[in-house]
XYZ file of N, CA and C in Angstrom:
273
model
N 76.131 72.444 131.963
C 75.044 73.195 132.392
C 74.464 74.086 131.092
N 75.425 74.645 130.386
C 74.927 75.390 129.340
C 74.211 74.541 128.270
N 74.777 73.283 128.185
C 74.170 72.337 127.374
C 72.758 72.228 127.603
N 72.374 71.976 128.830
C 70.982 71.941 129.273
C 70.141 73.020 128.920
N 70.578 74.209 129.203
C 70.085 75.527 128.886
C 69.542 75.509 127.391
N 70.492 75.145 126.556
C 70.170 75.233 125.062
C 69.212 74.130 124.677
N 68.920 73.118 125.324
C 67.991 71.965 124.985
C 66.883 71.964 126.080
N 66.299 73.113 126.431
C 65.149 73.031 127.481
C 64.032 72.168 127.110
N 63.646 72.041 125.821
C 62.497 71.208 125.475
C 62.932 69.720 125.335
N 64.300 69.330 125.460
C 64.614 68.040 125.334
C 64.322 67.269 126.545
N 63.699 66.100 126.443
C 63.198 65.061 127.405
C 63.911 63.791 127.163
N 64.193 62.984 128.236
C 64.764 61.725 127.997
C 63.851 60.776 128.745
N 63.448 59.778 128.210
C 62.586 58.840 128.687
C 63.032 57.249 128.568
N 62.518 56.376 129.448
C 62.521 55.012 129.349
C 61.456 54.299 130.044
N 60.943 53.251 129.401
C 60.025 52.472 130.120
C 60.607 51.584 131.224
N 59.959 51.643 132.327
C 60.285 50.847 133.447
C 59.503 49.561 133.538
N 58.248 49.635 133.084
C 57.359 48.498 133.122
C 56.298 48.591 131.994
N 56.184 47.446 131.230
C 55.093 47.394 130.179
C 54.334 46.162 130.358
N 53.141 46.122 130.284
C 52.300 44.920 130.208
C 51.150 45.245 129.228
N 50.194 44.352 129.048
C 49.160 44.465 128.065
C 48.292 45.652 128.579
N 48.329 46.031 129.878
C 47.278 47.030 130.335
C 47.960 48.039 130.987
N 49.278 48.317 131.170
C 49.847 49.188 131.939
C 51.321 49.583 131.434
N 51.551 50.815 131.508
C 52.999 51.254 131.200
C 53.317 52.237 132.232
N 54.578 52.021 132.626
C 55.252 53.014 133.684
C 56.580 53.442 132.952
N 56.719 54.838 133.040
C 57.851 55.421 132.400
C 58.698 56.464 133.253
N 59.821 56.557 133.177
C 60.880 57.398 133.725
C 61.054 58.538 132.730
N 60.973 59.754 133.292
C 61.289 60.899 132.377
C 62.227 61.838 133.012
N 63.218 62.317 132.471
C 64.087 63.327 133.025
C 64.063 64.493 132.008
N 63.852 65.720 132.676
C 63.823 66.944 131.813
C 64.315 68.045 132.573
N 64.890 69.073 131.849
C 65.417 70.334 132.677
C 64.074 71.063 133.107
N 64.413 71.832 134.145
C 63.253 72.699 134.793
C 63.640 74.090 134.118
N 62.772 74.598 133.225
C 63.056 75.789 132.459
C 63.271 76.994 133.333
N 62.490 77.194 134.327
C 62.542 78.305 135.319
C 63.769 78.410 135.906
N 64.316 77.334 136.385
C 65.668 77.360 137.183
C 66.820 77.445 136.307
N 66.744 76.752 135.067
C 67.839 76.697 134.143
C 68.863 75.653 134.603
N 68.981 75.161 135.700
C 69.912 74.209 136.079
C 69.332 72.975 136.793
N 68.108 73.002 137.345
C 67.569 71.874 137.914
C 66.859 70.933 136.954
N 66.775 69.692 137.317
C 66.067 68.696 136.581
C 64.956 68.104 137.178
N 63.865 67.609 136.473
C 62.747 67.153 137.059
C 62.785 65.632 136.692
N 62.651 64.726 137.602
C 62.569 63.409 137.515
C 61.109 62.850 137.761
N 60.423 62.369 136.739
C 58.989 61.969 136.739
C 58.852 60.437 136.513
N 57.972 59.953 137.259
C 57.543 58.553 136.892
C 56.128 58.558 136.514
N 55.842 58.317 135.373
C 54.441 58.415 134.916
C 53.898 57.035 134.562
N 52.611 57.021 134.671
C 51.912 55.757 134.477
C 50.715 55.985 133.467
N 50.452 54.843 132.629
C 49.246 54.873 131.873
C 48.492 53.566 131.982
N 47.232 53.666 132.113
C 46.361 52.420 132.385
C 45.704 52.194 130.898
N 46.097 51.398 130.235
C 45.765 51.223 128.826
C 44.300 50.806 128.732
N 43.622 50.226 129.713
C 42.241 49.817 129.758
C 41.384 50.924 130.335
N 41.900 52.055 130.564
C 41.099 53.220 131.123
C 40.269 53.801 130.064
N 39.377 54.735 130.396
C 38.519 55.590 129.569
C 39.392 56.275 128.427
N 40.469 56.928 128.994
C 41.446 57.586 128.166
C 42.808 56.996 128.318
N 43.019 55.991 127.422
C 44.328 55.155 127.775
C 45.595 55.953 127.364
N 45.537 57.145 126.715
C 46.731 57.912 126.512
C 47.013 59.054 127.603
N 46.220 59.046 128.571
C 46.283 60.112 129.689
C 47.471 59.551 130.570
N 48.509 60.437 130.872
C 49.599 60.174 131.881
C 49.136 60.553 133.213
N 49.470 59.724 134.194
C 49.241 59.872 135.500
C 50.581 60.077 136.192
N 50.823 60.968 137.036
C 52.129 61.109 137.636
C 52.217 60.364 139.027
N 53.071 59.462 139.064
C 53.382 58.560 140.308
C 54.188 59.359 141.180
N 55.287 59.892 140.595
C 56.391 60.618 141.425
C 56.868 61.661 140.515
N 56.986 62.851 141.290
C 57.861 64.046 140.701
C 58.726 64.589 141.602
N 60.073 64.673 141.216
C 61.002 65.101 142.185
C 62.051 65.982 141.363
N 62.409 67.110 142.099
C 63.272 68.024 141.510
C 64.621 67.689 141.995
N 65.783 67.633 141.178
C 67.161 67.175 141.598
C 68.054 67.895 140.765
N 69.371 68.058 141.273
C 70.302 68.758 140.390
C 71.279 67.668 139.754
N 72.116 68.176 138.927
C 73.005 67.224 138.090
C 73.862 66.407 138.979
N 74.385 66.902 140.172
C 75.186 65.912 141.019
C 74.424 64.967 141.568
N 73.157 65.118 141.962
C 72.170 64.112 142.464
C 71.911 63.089 141.470
N 71.741 63.430 140.151
C 71.373 62.550 139.148
C 72.762 61.651 138.901
N 73.920 62.172 138.862
C 75.141 61.356 138.946
C 75.309 60.351 139.986
N 74.894 60.922 141.106
C 74.908 59.911 142.393
C 73.864 58.778 142.101
N 72.824 59.108 141.671
C 71.763 58.090 141.219
C 72.238 57.083 140.273
N 72.948 57.547 139.196
C 73.435 56.847 138.252
C 74.592 55.826 138.861
N 75.388 56.392 139.704
C 76.502 55.521 140.398
C 75.819 54.426 141.107
N 74.842 54.722 141.917
C 74.205 53.598 142.866
C 73.382 52.529 142.014
N 72.808 53.067 140.911
C 72.231 51.958 140.035
C 73.216 51.139 139.372
N 74.468 51.664 139.009
C 75.432 50.939 138.460
C 76.203 50.047 139.558
N 76.152 50.525 140.650
C 76.760 49.543 141.757
C 75.799 48.315 142.006
N 74.515 48.758 142.006
C 73.567 47.719 142.305
C 73.615 46.617 141.193
N 73.557 47.078 139.809
C 73.635 46.031 138.734
C 74.892 45.236 138.849
N 76.069 45.763 139.136
C 77.192 44.951 139.136
C 77.119 43.951 140.336
N 76.658 44.363 141.416
C 76.616 43.505 142.572
C 75.605 42.444 142.397
N 74.571 42.539 141.596
C 73.506 41.611 141.439
C 73.418 40.951 140.129
N 74.482 41.136 139.389
C 74.571 40.645 137.976
C 74.321 39.155 137.796
N 74.970 38.369 138.794
C 74.880 36.883 138.778
C 73.631 36.488 139.486
N 72.966 37.247 140.343
C 71.933 36.583 141.224
C 70.567 37.121 140.843
N 70.395 37.987 139.966
C 69.006 38.376 139.520
C 68.468 37.690 138.332
N 67.333 37.176 138.505
C 66.671 36.729 137.404
C 65.286 37.581 137.180
N 65.102 38.172 135.994
C 63.929 39.034 135.833
C 62.620 38.064 135.597
N 61.632 38.362 136.289
C 60.305 37.746 135.890
C 59.596 38.432 134.689
N 58.906 37.668 134.069
C 58.183 38.139 133.012
C 56.942 38.679 133.454
N 56.614 39.974 133.099
C 55.422 40.584 133.336
C 54.225 40.275 132.416
């Protein structure tokens, strides 16, 4: 918890989807006012829009660290269970 307080401006991002015209990104960042909460954002950019660098927020959720750990565990279980049956389509 103190580690998060010391790095309030630190954000963690990964791309969920990228195509020639669209980018969707997941971002996790500390909520500075609370000091312990986390904001989970899903942002989109339409690269063919008038302002292609403008982010649009598809989802914004406030969670705590234990919920983030639970989300991590669920994703890990899903990936293990589906490792041999998933084939990723090309976007």
